[in-house]
């Protein structure tokens, strides 16, 4: 647990995993338990997980001290960019006759890598003083 607390990459991946679980869990709950149409349940779950992810990445992962409004605008612009890039990659894999699932996996790996660096150096720049950092 101490290693998780001291390593920003592990914190980033941990919060990302929790965000994905929240997104999927809420989607399933809304659709399966409460019979909410997928066209409504999907964006609700996605937005809730984005807000959850933003605040926990800001507070827990990067301990940001910069203005939260500016961070939120940068974060949302990155989300839009990531959605567009993911769409292009998934569609590209499919157009080449490759599995769109592998395309989605590729898009997820790529966005995860650049998200860490962009979160750290652009979105949540302005770190509070804390114990050891990776």
mmCIF file of N, CA and C in Angstrom:
data_model
loop_
_atom_site.group_PDB
_atom_site.id
_atom_site.type_symbol
_atom_site.label_atom_id
_atom_site.label_comp_id
_atom_site.label_asym_id
_atom_site.label_seq_id
_atom_site.Cartn_x
_atom_site.Cartn_y
_atom_site.Cartn_z
ATOM 1 N N UNK A 1 0.827 -1.192 0.000
ATOM 2 C CA UNK A 1 0.000 0.000 0.000
ATOM 3 C C UNK A 1 0.874 1.260 0.000
ATOM 4 N N UNK A 2 2.004 1.176 0.716
ATOM 5 C CA UNK A 2 2.928 2.299 0.751
ATOM 6 C C UNK A 2 3.475 2.590 -0.646
ATOM 7 N N UNK A 3 3.741 1.536 -1.412
ATOM 8 C CA UNK A 3 4.254 1.700 -2.777
ATOM 9 C C UNK A 3 3.217 2.416 -3.656
ATOM 10 N N UNK A 4 1.935 2.043 -3.499
ATOM 11 C CA UNK A 4 0.857 2.704 -4.241
ATOM 12 C C UNK A 4 0.829 4.184 -3.900
ATOM 13 N N UNK A 5 0.931 4.502 -2.636
ATOM 14 C CA UNK A 5 0.858 5.888 -2.217
ATOM 15 C C UNK A 5 2.035 6.709 -2.745
ATOM 16 N N UNK A 6 3.205 6.111 -2.831
ATOM 17 C CA UNK A 6 4.404 6.842 -3.243
ATOM 18 C C UNK A 6 4.602 6.934 -4.746
ATOM 19 N N UNK A 7 3.912 6.124 -5.539
ATOM 20 C CA UNK A 7 4.164 6.058 -6.978
ATOM 21 C C UNK A 7 2.982 6.613 -7.764
ATOM 22 N N UNK A 8 3.189 7.736 -8.437
ATOM 23 C CA UNK A 8 2.079 8.382 -9.148
ATOM 24 C C UNK A 8 1.557 7.536 -10.313
ATOM 25 N N UNK A 9 2.413 6.743 -10.940
ATOM 26 C CA UNK A 9 1.947 5.885 -12.039
ATOM 27 C C UNK A 9 0.978 4.833 -11.492
ATOM 28 N N UNK A 10 1.330 4.230 -10.367
ATOM 29 C CA UNK A 10 0.430 3.225 -9.773
ATOM 30 C C UNK A 10 -0.871 3.863 -9.303
ATOM 31 N N UNK A 11 -0.785 5.054 -8.727
ATOM 32 C CA UNK A 11 -2.014 5.753 -8.309
ATOM 33 C C UNK A 11 -2.875 6.065 -9.530
ATOM 34 N N UNK A 12 -2.246 6.537 -10.607
ATOM 35 C CA UNK A 12 -2.952 6.857 -11.841
ATOM 36 C C UNK A 12 -3.688 5.630 -12.386
ATOM 37 N N UNK A 13 -2.991 4.502 -12.449
ATOM 38 C CA UNK A 13 -3.604 3.269 -12.962
ATOM 39 C C UNK A 13 -4.694 2.756 -12.025
ATOM 40 N N UNK A 14 -4.486 2.866 -10.733
ATOM 41 C CA UNK A 14 -5.476 2.434 -9.748
ATOM 42 C C UNK A 14 -6.762 3.248 -9.877
ATOM 43 N N UNK A 15 -6.650 4.564 -9.942
ATOM 44 C CA UNK A 15 -7.823 5.427 -10.077
ATOM 45 C C UNK A 15 -8.482 5.200 -11.437
ATOM 46 N N UNK A 16 -7.703 5.001 -12.479
ATOM 47 C CA UNK A 16 -8.256 4.689 -13.792
ATOM 48 C C UNK A 16 -9.061 3.402 -13.768
ATOM 49 N N UNK A 17 -8.541 2.390 -13.090
ATOM 50 C CA UNK A 17 -9.263 1.129 -12.952
ATOM 51 C C UNK A 17 -10.560 1.293 -12.177
ATOM 52 N N UNK A 18 -10.506 2.069 -11.099
ATOM 53 C CA UNK A 18 -11.733 2.343 -10.338
ATOM 54 C C UNK A 18 -12.757 3.102 -11.187
ATOM 55 N N UNK A 19 -12.271 4.035 -11.987
ATOM 56 C CA UNK A 19 -13.156 4.814 -12.853
ATOM 57 C C UNK A 19 -13.830 3.922 -13.891
ATOM 58 N N UNK A 20 -13.064 3.007 -14.469
ATOM 59 C CA UNK A 20 -13.637 2.064 -15.427
ATOM 60 C C UNK A 20 -14.682 1.186 -14.752
ATOM 61 N N UNK A 21 -14.372 0.689 -13.555
ATOM 62 C CA UNK A 21 -15.315 -0.164 -12.824
ATOM 63 C C UNK A 21 -16.596 0.606 -12.498
ATOM 64 N N UNK A 22 -16.468 1.861 -12.111
ATOM 65 C CA UNK A 22 -17.637 2.695 -11.840
ATOM 66 C C UNK A 22 -18.466 2.883 -13.105
ATOM 67 N N UNK A 23 -17.811 3.198 -14.213
ATOM 68 C CA UNK A 23 -18.483 3.394 -15.501
ATOM 69 C C UNK A 23 -19.272 2.145 -15.883
ATOM 70 N N UNK A 24 -18.609 1.015 -15.890
ATOM 71 C CA UNK A 24 -19.261 -0.235 -16.276
ATOM 72 C C UNK A 24 -20.339 -0.644 -15.269
ATOM 73 N N UNK A 25 -20.025 -0.553 -13.995
ATOM 74 C CA UNK A 25 -20.991 -0.939 -12.964
ATOM 75 C C UNK A 25 -22.243 -0.087 -12.993
ATOM 76 N N UNK A 26 -22.068 1.210 -13.149
ATOM 77 C CA UNK A 26 -23.222 2.099 -13.216
ATOM 78 C C UNK A 26 -24.025 1.853 -14.485
ATOM 79 N N UNK A 27 -23.352 1.623 -15.599
ATOM 80 C CA UNK A 27 -24.046 1.301 -16.854
ATOM 81 C C UNK A 27 -24.913 0.055 -16.683
ATOM 82 N N UNK A 28 -24.328 -0.995 -16.138
ATOM 83 C CA UNK A 28 -25.071 -2.246 -15.938
ATOM 84 C C UNK A 28 -26.236 -2.017 -14.975
ATOM 85 N N UNK A 29 -25.976 -1.315 -13.870
ATOM 86 C CA UNK A 29 -27.038 -1.063 -12.896
ATOM 87 C C UNK A 29 -28.183 -0.271 -13.511
ATOM 88 N N UNK A 30 -27.850 0.806 -14.205
ATOM 89 C CA UNK A 30 -28.903 1.628 -14.815
ATOM 90 C C UNK A 30 -29.703 0.834 -15.844
ATOM 91 N N UNK A 31 -28.998 0.107 -16.691
ATOM 92 C CA UNK A 31 -29.675 -0.598 -17.778
ATOM 93 C C UNK A 31 -30.389 -1.867 -17.301
ATOM 94 N N UNK A 32 -29.701 -2.679 -16.527
ATOM 95 C CA UNK A 32 -30.254 -3.978 -16.127
ATOM 96 C C UNK A 32 -31.220 -3.882 -14.944
ATOM 97 N N UNK A 33 -30.879 -3.088 -13.959
ATOM 98 C CA UNK A 33 -31.709 -3.020 -12.750
ATOM 99 C C UNK A 33 -32.840 -2.005 -12.854
ATOM 100 N N UNK A 34 -32.556 -0.889 -13.524
ATOM 101 C CA UNK A 34 -33.533 0.187 -13.578
ATOM 102 C C UNK A 34 -34.138 0.391 -14.965
ATOM 103 N N UNK A 35 -33.788 -0.492 -15.900
ATOM 104 C CA UNK A 35 -34.346 -0.490 -17.261
ATOM 105 C C UNK A 35 -34.185 0.846 -17.988
ATOM 106 N N UNK A 36 -33.080 1.542 -17.731
ATOM 107 C CA UNK A 36 -32.785 2.783 -18.441
ATOM 108 C C UNK A 36 -32.230 2.405 -19.809
ATOM 109 N N UNK A 37 -32.738 3.043 -20.847
ATOM 110 C CA UNK A 37 -32.279 2.781 -22.211
ATOM 111 C C UNK A 37 -30.770 2.999 -22.318
ATOM 112 N N UNK A 38 -30.102 2.174 -23.121
ATOM 113 C CA UNK A 38 -28.647 2.284 -23.279
ATOM 114 C C UNK A 38 -28.203 3.657 -23.766
ATOM 115 N N UNK A 39 -29.003 4.286 -24.623
ATOM 116 C CA UNK A 39 -28.640 5.606 -25.142
ATOM 117 C C UNK A 39 -28.645 6.676 -24.056
ATOM 118 N N UNK A 40 -29.310 6.399 -22.959
ATOM 119 C CA UNK A 40 -29.326 7.322 -21.821
ATOM 120 C C UNK A 40 -28.350 6.842 -20.745
ATOM 121 N N UNK A 41 -28.343 5.550 -20.466
ATOM 122 C CA UNK A 41 -27.502 4.992 -19.405
ATOM 123 C C UNK A 41 -26.010 5.127 -19.713
ATOM 124 N N UNK A 42 -25.634 4.936 -20.971
ATOM 125 C CA UNK A 42 -24.213 4.977 -21.332
ATOM 126 C C UNK A 42 -23.579 6.342 -21.059
ATOM 127 N N UNK A 43 -24.149 7.444 -21.549
ATOM 128 C CA UNK A 43 -23.508 8.730 -21.249
ATOM 129 C C UNK A 43 -23.597 9.117 -19.770
ATOM 130 N N UNK A 44 -24.652 8.718 -19.081
ATOM 131 C CA UNK A 44 -24.739 9.015 -17.649
ATOM 132 C C UNK A 44 -23.584 8.342 -16.913
ATOM 133 N N UNK A 45 -23.397 7.056 -17.165
ATOM 134 C CA UNK A 45 -22.322 6.312 -16.506
ATOM 135 C C UNK A 45 -20.958 6.896 -16.871
ATOM 136 N N UNK A 46 -20.781 7.246 -18.138
ATOM 137 C CA UNK A 46 -19.518 7.802 -18.603
ATOM 138 C C UNK A 46 -19.212 9.133 -17.921
ATOM 139 N N UNK A 47 -20.179 10.019 -17.856
ATOM 140 C CA UNK A 47 -19.970 11.334 -17.245
ATOM 141 C C UNK A 47 -19.696 11.201 -15.743
ATOM 142 N N UNK A 48 -20.445 10.340 -15.061
ATOM 143 C CA UNK A 48 -20.198 10.126 -13.630
ATOM 144 C C UNK A 48 -18.774 9.626 -13.414
ATOM 145 N N UNK A 49 -18.339 8.677 -14.246
ATOM 146 C CA UNK A 49 -16.978 8.145 -14.090
ATOM 147 C C UNK A 49 -15.925 9.201 -14.428
ATOM 148 N N UNK A 50 -16.207 10.083 -15.384
ATOM 149 C CA UNK A 50 -15.264 11.161 -15.713
ATOM 150 C C UNK A 50 -15.099 12.126 -14.541
ATOM 151 N N UNK A 51 -16.198 12.495 -13.914
ATOM 152 C CA UNK A 51 -16.135 13.410 -12.767
ATOM 153 C C UNK A 51 -15.372 12.750 -11.622
ATOM 154 N N UNK A 52 -15.695 11.490 -11.345
ATOM 155 C CA UNK A 52 -15.006 10.713 -10.318
ATOM 156 C C UNK A 52 -13.505 10.679 -10.623
ATOM 157 N N UNK A 53 -13.161 10.351 -11.869
ATOM 158 C CA UNK A 53 -11.764 10.252 -12.290
ATOM 159 C C UNK A 53 -11.047 11.597 -12.145
ATOM 160 N N UNK A 54 -11.679 12.672 -12.601
ATOM 161 C CA UNK A 54 -11.067 13.998 -12.526
ATOM 162 C C UNK A 54 -10.690 14.346 -11.093
ATOM 163 N N UNK A 55 -11.635 14.223 -10.181
ATOM 164 C CA UNK A 55 -11.375 14.637 -8.812
ATOM 165 C C UNK A 55 -10.358 13.736 -8.111
ATOM 166 N N UNK A 56 -10.449 12.431 -8.313
ATOM 167 C CA UNK A 56 -9.477 11.554 -7.647
ATOM 168 C C UNK A 56 -8.083 11.666 -8.253
ATOM 169 N N UNK A 57 -8.002 11.836 -9.575
ATOM 170 C CA UNK A 57 -6.675 12.046 -10.180
ATOM 171 C C UNK A 57 -6.090 13.358 -9.666
ATOM 172 N N UNK A 58 -6.912 14.371 -9.583
ATOM 173 C CA UNK A 58 -6.466 15.686 -9.125
ATOM 174 C C UNK A 58 -5.982 15.643 -7.675
ATOM 175 N N UNK A 59 -6.796 15.027 -6.807
ATOM 176 C CA UNK A 59 -6.513 15.038 -5.369
ATOM 177 C C UNK A 59 -5.523 13.946 -4.961
ATOM 178 N N UNK A 60 -5.797 12.706 -5.348
ATOM 179 C CA UNK A 60 -5.022 11.560 -4.876
ATOM 180 C C UNK A 60 -3.765 11.316 -5.708
ATOM 181 N N UNK A 61 -3.917 11.281 -7.032
ATOM 182 C CA UNK A 61 -2.780 10.916 -7.875
ATOM 183 C C UNK A 61 -1.756 12.028 -7.986
ATOM 184 N N UNK A 62 -2.199 13.216 -8.354
ATOM 185 C CA UNK A 62 -1.257 14.289 -8.661
ATOM 186 C C UNK A 62 -1.194 15.393 -7.613
ATOM 187 N N UNK A 63 -2.043 15.323 -6.585
ATOM 188 C CA UNK A 63 -2.080 16.315 -5.509
ATOM 189 C C UNK A 63 -1.938 17.741 -6.049
ATOM 190 N N UNK A 64 -2.768 18.060 -7.022
ATOM 191 C CA UNK A 64 -2.663 19.333 -7.730
ATOM 192 C C UNK A 64 -3.034 20.507 -6.842
ATOM 193 N N UNK A 65 -2.325 21.593 -7.026
ATOM 194 C CA UNK A 65 -2.590 22.829 -6.301
ATOM 195 C C UNK A 65 -3.030 23.938 -7.259
ATOM 196 N N UNK A 66 -3.060 23.648 -8.562
ATOM 197 C CA UNK A 66 -3.464 24.669 -9.529
ATOM 198 C C UNK A 66 -4.986 24.865 -9.479
ATOM 199 N N UNK A 67 -5.473 25.869 -10.180
ATOM 200 C CA UNK A 67 -6.895 26.199 -10.166
ATOM 201 C C UNK A 67 -7.714 25.067 -10.787
ATOM 202 N N UNK A 68 -8.723 24.592 -10.068
ATOM 203 C CA UNK A 68 -9.495 23.439 -10.537
ATOM 204 C C UNK A 68 -10.318 23.732 -11.787
ATOM 205 N N UNK A 69 -10.758 24.962 -11.979
ATOM 206 C CA UNK A 69 -11.545 25.309 -13.170
ATOM 207 C C UNK A 69 -10.724 25.186 -14.441
ATOM 208 N N UNK A 70 -9.495 25.666 -14.400
ATOM 209 C CA UNK A 70 -8.598 25.557 -15.546
ATOM 210 C C UNK A 70 -8.282 24.094 -15.813
ATOM 211 N N UNK A 71 -8.029 23.339 -14.752
ATOM 212 C CA UNK A 71 -7.772 21.903 -14.903
ATOM 213 C C UNK A 71 -8.963 21.197 -15.537
ATOM 214 N N UNK A 72 -10.167 21.572 -15.141
ATOM 215 C CA UNK A 72 -11.370 20.932 -15.666
ATOM 216 C C UNK A 72 -11.523 21.191 -17.163
ATOM 217 N N UNK A 73 -11.248 22.407 -17.602
ATOM 218 C CA UNK A 73 -11.339 22.728 -19.030
ATOM 219 C C UNK A 73 -10.305 21.930 -19.819
ATOM 220 N N UNK A 74 -9.092 21.869 -19.309
ATOM 221 C CA UNK A 74 -8.046 21.087 -19.970
ATOM 222 C C UNK A 74 -8.419 19.605 -20.002
ATOM 223 N N UNK A 75 -8.932 19.104 -18.886
ATOM 224 C CA UNK A 75 -9.339 17.700 -18.789
ATOM 225 C C UNK A 75 -10.428 17.379 -19.812
ATOM 226 N N UNK A 76 -11.449 18.227 -19.891
ATOM 227 C CA UNK A 76 -12.533 17.980 -20.849
ATOM 228 C C UNK A 76 -12.051 18.055 -22.292
ATOM 229 N N UNK A 77 -11.127 18.963 -22.575
ATOM 230 C CA UNK A 77 -10.595 19.028 -23.940
ATOM 231 C C UNK A 77 -9.813 17.763 -24.270
ATOM 232 N N UNK A 78 -9.094 17.220 -23.299
ATOM 233 C CA UNK A 78 -8.376 15.962 -23.520
ATOM 234 C C UNK A 78 -9.349 14.803 -23.701
ATOM 235 N N UNK A 79 -10.436 14.800 -22.956
ATOM 236 C CA UNK A 79 -11.458 13.752 -23.114
ATOM 237 C C UNK A 79 -12.003 13.768 -24.538
ATOM 238 N N UNK A 80 -12.335 14.945 -25.043
ATOM 239 C CA UNK A 80 -12.851 15.061 -26.412
ATOM 240 C C UNK A 80 -11.813 14.559 -27.416
ATOM 241 N N UNK A 81 -10.570 14.969 -27.239
ATOM 242 C CA UNK A 81 -9.495 14.513 -28.115
ATOM 243 C C UNK A 81 -9.363 12.993 -28.064
ATOM 244 N N UNK A 82 -9.369 12.431 -26.854
ATOM 245 C CA UNK A 82 -9.239 10.977 -26.694
ATOM 246 C C UNK A 82 -10.392 10.221 -27.355
ATOM 247 N N UNK A 83 -11.591 10.743 -27.255
ATOM 248 C CA UNK A 83 -12.745 10.104 -27.901
ATOM 249 C C UNK A 83 -12.538 10.092 -29.411
ATOM 250 N N UNK A 84 -12.107 11.228 -29.973
ATOM 251 C CA UNK A 84 -11.890 11.307 -31.422
ATOM 252 C C UNK A 84 -10.783 10.349 -31.870
ATOM 253 N N UNK A 85 -9.675 10.332 -31.149
ATOM 254 C CA UNK A 85 -8.567 9.444 -31.500
ATOM 255 C C UNK A 85 -9.003 7.982 -31.387
ATOM 256 N N UNK A 86 -9.715 7.648 -30.320
ATOM 257 C CA UNK A 86 -10.194 6.273 -30.140
ATOM 258 C C UNK A 86 -11.114 5.854 -31.281
ATOM 259 N N UNK A 87 -12.004 6.754 -31.675
ATOM 260 C CA UNK A 87 -12.900 6.455 -32.797
ATOM 261 C C UNK A 87 -12.116 6.176 -34.074
ATOM 262 N N UNK A 88 -11.109 6.993 -34.344
ATOM 263 C CA UNK A 88 -10.295 6.823 -35.551
ATOM 264 C C UNK A 88 -9.533 5.495 -35.504
ATOM 265 N N UNK A 89 -8.948 5.183 -34.362
ATOM 266 C CA UNK A 89 -8.182 3.932 -34.247
ATOM 267 C C UNK A 89 -9.091 2.719 -34.394
ATOM 268 N N UNK A 90 -10.210 2.710 -33.686
ATOM 269 C CA UNK A 90 -11.132 1.570 -33.758
ATOM 270 C C UNK A 90 -11.670 1.410 -35.180
ATOM 271 N N UNK A 91 -12.085 2.514 -35.789
ATOM 272 C CA UNK A 91 -12.596 2.458 -37.161
ATOM 273 C C UNK A 91 -11.494 2.037 -38.133
ATOM 274 N N UNK A 92 -10.278 2.501 -37.903
ATOM 275 C CA UNK A 92 -9.146 2.124 -38.757
ATOM 276 C C UNK A 92 -8.853 0.637 -38.693
ATOM 277 N N UNK A 93 -8.851 0.086 -37.508
ATOM 278 C CA UNK A 93 -8.646 -1.358 -37.359
ATOM 279 C C UNK A 93 -9.741 -2.118 -38.100
ATOM 280 N N UNK A 94 -10.964 -1.676 -37.917
ATOM 281 C CA UNK A 94 -12.095 -2.334 -38.569
ATOM 282 C C UNK A 94 -12.000 -2.222 -40.093
ATOM 283 N N UNK A 95 -11.624 -1.055 -40.599
ATOM 284 C CA UNK A 95 -11.505 -0.841 -42.041
ATOM 285 C C UNK A 95 -10.415 -1.720 -42.658
ATOM 286 N N UNK A 96 -9.386 -2.018 -41.865
ATOM 287 C CA UNK A 96 -8.307 -2.878 -42.350
ATOM 288 C C UNK A 96 -8.653 -4.365 -42.227
ATOM 289 N N UNK A 97 -9.842 -4.646 -41.702
ATOM 290 C CA UNK A 97 -10.267 -6.030 -41.538
ATOM 291 C C UNK A 97 -9.725 -6.667 -40.264
ATOM 292 N N UNK A 98 -9.169 -5.840 -39.390
ATOM 293 C CA UNK A 98 -8.659 -6.328 -38.117
ATOM 294 C C UNK A 98 -9.767 -6.192 -37.073
ATOM 295 N N UNK A 99 -9.594 -6.825 -35.957
ATOM 296 C CA UNK A 99 -10.597 -6.790 -34.902
ATOM 297 C C UNK A 99 -10.740 -5.387 -34.301
ATOM 298 N N UNK A 100 -11.973 -4.893 -34.267
ATOM 299 C CA UNK A 100 -12.207 -3.598 -33.629
ATOM 300 C C UNK A 100 -11.913 -3.670 -32.124
ATOM 301 N N UNK A 101 -12.026 -4.875 -31.544
ATOM 302 C CA UNK A 101 -11.719 -5.049 -30.127
ATOM 303 C C UNK A 101 -10.222 -4.808 -29.877
ATOM 304 N N UNK A 102 -9.383 -5.301 -30.764
ATOM 305 C CA UNK A 102 -7.939 -5.049 -30.648
ATOM 306 C C UNK A 102 -7.667 -3.557 -30.873
ATOM 307 N N UNK A 103 -8.419 -2.957 -31.787
ATOM 308 C CA UNK A 103 -8.306 -1.513 -31.999
ATOM 309 C C UNK A 103 -8.664 -0.735 -30.747
ATOM 310 N N UNK A 104 -9.718 -1.156 -30.072
ATOM 311 C CA UNK A 104 -10.120 -0.489 -28.826
ATOM 312 C C UNK A 104 -9.043 -0.669 -27.764
ATOM 313 N N UNK A 105 -8.482 -1.853 -27.677
ATOM 314 C CA UNK A 105 -7.400 -2.095 -26.726
ATOM 315 C C UNK A 105 -6.193 -1.230 -27.020
ATOM 316 N N UNK A 106 -5.849 -1.127 -28.303
ATOM 317 C CA UNK A 106 -4.724 -0.287 -28.725
ATOM 318 C C UNK A 106 -4.987 1.174 -28.369
ATOM 319 N N UNK A 107 -6.188 1.639 -28.663
ATOM 320 C CA UNK A 107 -6.553 3.023 -28.349
ATOM 321 C C UNK A 107 -6.480 3.271 -26.843
ATOM 322 N N UNK A 108 -6.927 2.320 -26.061
ATOM 323 C CA UNK A 108 -6.902 2.469 -24.602
ATOM 324 C C UNK A 108 -5.479 2.543 -24.077
ATOM 325 N N UNK A 109 -4.599 1.684 -24.579
ATOM 326 C CA UNK A 109 -3.196 1.705 -24.146
ATOM 327 C C UNK A 109 -2.562 3.046 -24.515
ATOM 328 N N UNK A 110 -2.756 3.491 -25.753
ATOM 329 C CA UNK A 110 -2.150 4.755 -26.191
ATOM 330 C C UNK A 110 -2.669 5.944 -25.388
ATOM 331 N N UNK A 111 -3.989 6.037 -25.215
ATOM 332 C CA UNK A 111 -4.536 7.176 -24.478
ATOM 333 C C UNK A 111 -4.110 7.132 -23.009
ATOM 334 N N UNK A 112 -3.990 5.948 -22.442
ATOM 335 C CA UNK A 112 -3.547 5.827 -21.051
ATOM 336 C C UNK A 112 -2.130 6.360 -20.899
ATOM 337 N N UNK A 113 -1.269 6.026 -21.834
ATOM 338 C CA UNK A 113 0.129 6.482 -21.759
ATOM 339 C C UNK A 113 0.207 7.999 -21.848
ATOM 340 N N UNK A 114 -0.388 8.584 -22.886
ATOM 341 C CA UNK A 114 -0.240 10.040 -22.991
ATOM 342 C C UNK A 114 -1.068 10.764 -21.948
ATOM 343 N N UNK A 115 -2.183 10.163 -21.487
ATOM 344 C CA UNK A 115 -2.959 10.806 -20.427
ATOM 345 C C UNK A 115 -2.128 11.001 -19.167
ATOM 346 N N UNK A 116 -1.353 9.990 -18.777
ATOM 347 C CA UNK A 116 -0.546 10.131 -17.568
ATOM 348 C C UNK A 116 0.354 11.362 -17.668
ATOM 349 N N UNK A 117 1.074 11.472 -18.769
ATOM 350 C CA UNK A 117 2.009 12.585 -18.920
ATOM 351 C C UNK A 117 1.293 13.923 -19.060
ATOM 352 N N UNK A 118 0.181 13.947 -19.779
ATOM 353 C CA UNK A 118 -0.571 15.198 -19.917
ATOM 354 C C UNK A 118 -1.248 15.600 -18.606
ATOM 355 N N UNK A 119 -1.760 14.637 -17.862
ATOM 356 C CA UNK A 119 -2.321 14.949 -16.541
ATOM 357 C C UNK A 119 -1.234 15.568 -15.663
ATOM 358 N N UNK A 120 -0.078 14.921 -15.645
ATOM 359 C CA UNK A 120 1.008 15.329 -14.752
ATOM 360 C C UNK A 120 1.604 16.680 -15.153
ATOM 361 N N UNK A 121 1.831 16.888 -16.440
ATOM 362 C CA UNK A 121 2.560 18.076 -16.896
ATOM 363 C C UNK A 121 1.691 19.216 -17.411
ATOM 364 N N UNK A 122 0.403 18.963 -17.668
ATOM 365 C CA UNK A 122 -0.436 20.008 -18.245
ATOM 366 C C UNK A 122 -1.701 20.240 -17.434
ATOM 367 N N UNK A 123 -2.470 19.207 -17.192
ATOM 368 C CA UNK A 123 -3.770 19.371 -16.544
ATOM 369 C C UNK A 123 -3.637 19.652 -15.049
ATOM 370 N N UNK A 124 -2.821 18.876 -14.364
ATOM 371 C CA UNK A 124 -2.693 19.006 -12.917
ATOM 372 C C UNK A 124 -1.330 19.556 -12.500
ATOM 373 N N UNK A 125 -0.730 20.339 -13.363
ATOM 374 C CA UNK A 125 0.568 20.965 -13.067
ATOM 375 C C UNK A 125 0.385 21.907 -11.876
ATOM 376 N N UNK A 126 1.333 21.887 -10.984
ATOM 377 C CA UNK A 126 1.222 22.728 -9.800
ATOM 378 C C UNK A 126 0.953 21.844 -8.599
ATOM 379 N N UNK A 127 1.885 20.961 -8.319
ATOM 380 C CA UNK A 127 1.744 19.934 -7.286
ATOM 381 C C UNK A 127 1.984 20.515 -5.896
ATOM 382 N N UNK A 128 1.149 20.048 -4.951
ATOM 383 C CA UNK A 128 1.398 20.367 -3.540
ATOM 384 C C UNK A 128 2.610 19.573 -3.090
ATOM 385 N N UNK A 129 3.252 20.022 -2.077
ATOM 386 C CA UNK A 129 4.392 19.291 -1.503
ATOM 387 C C UNK A 129 3.888 18.000 -0.888
ATOM 388 N N UNK A 130 4.577 16.874 -1.205
ATOM 389 C CA UNK A 130 4.191 15.588 -0.636
ATOM 390 C C UNK A 130 5.406 14.709 -0.514
ATOM 391 N N UNK A 131 5.175 13.543 0.103
ATOM 392 C CA UNK A 131 6.245 12.553 0.268
ATOM 393 C C UNK A 131 6.653 12.003 -1.085
ATOM 394 N N UNK A 132 7.770 11.311 -1.164
ATOM 395 C CA UNK A 132 8.376 10.749 -2.377
ATOM 396 C C UNK A 132 7.476 10.521 -3.559
ATOM 397 N N UNK A 133 7.989 10.785 -4.716
ATOM 398 C CA UNK A 133 7.218 10.693 -5.950
ATOM 399 C C UNK A 133 7.997 9.926 -6.986
ATOM 400 N N UNK A 134 7.275 9.140 -7.772
ATOM 401 C CA UNK A 134 7.924 8.377 -8.858
ATOM 402 C C UNK A 134 7.848 9.143 -10.142
#
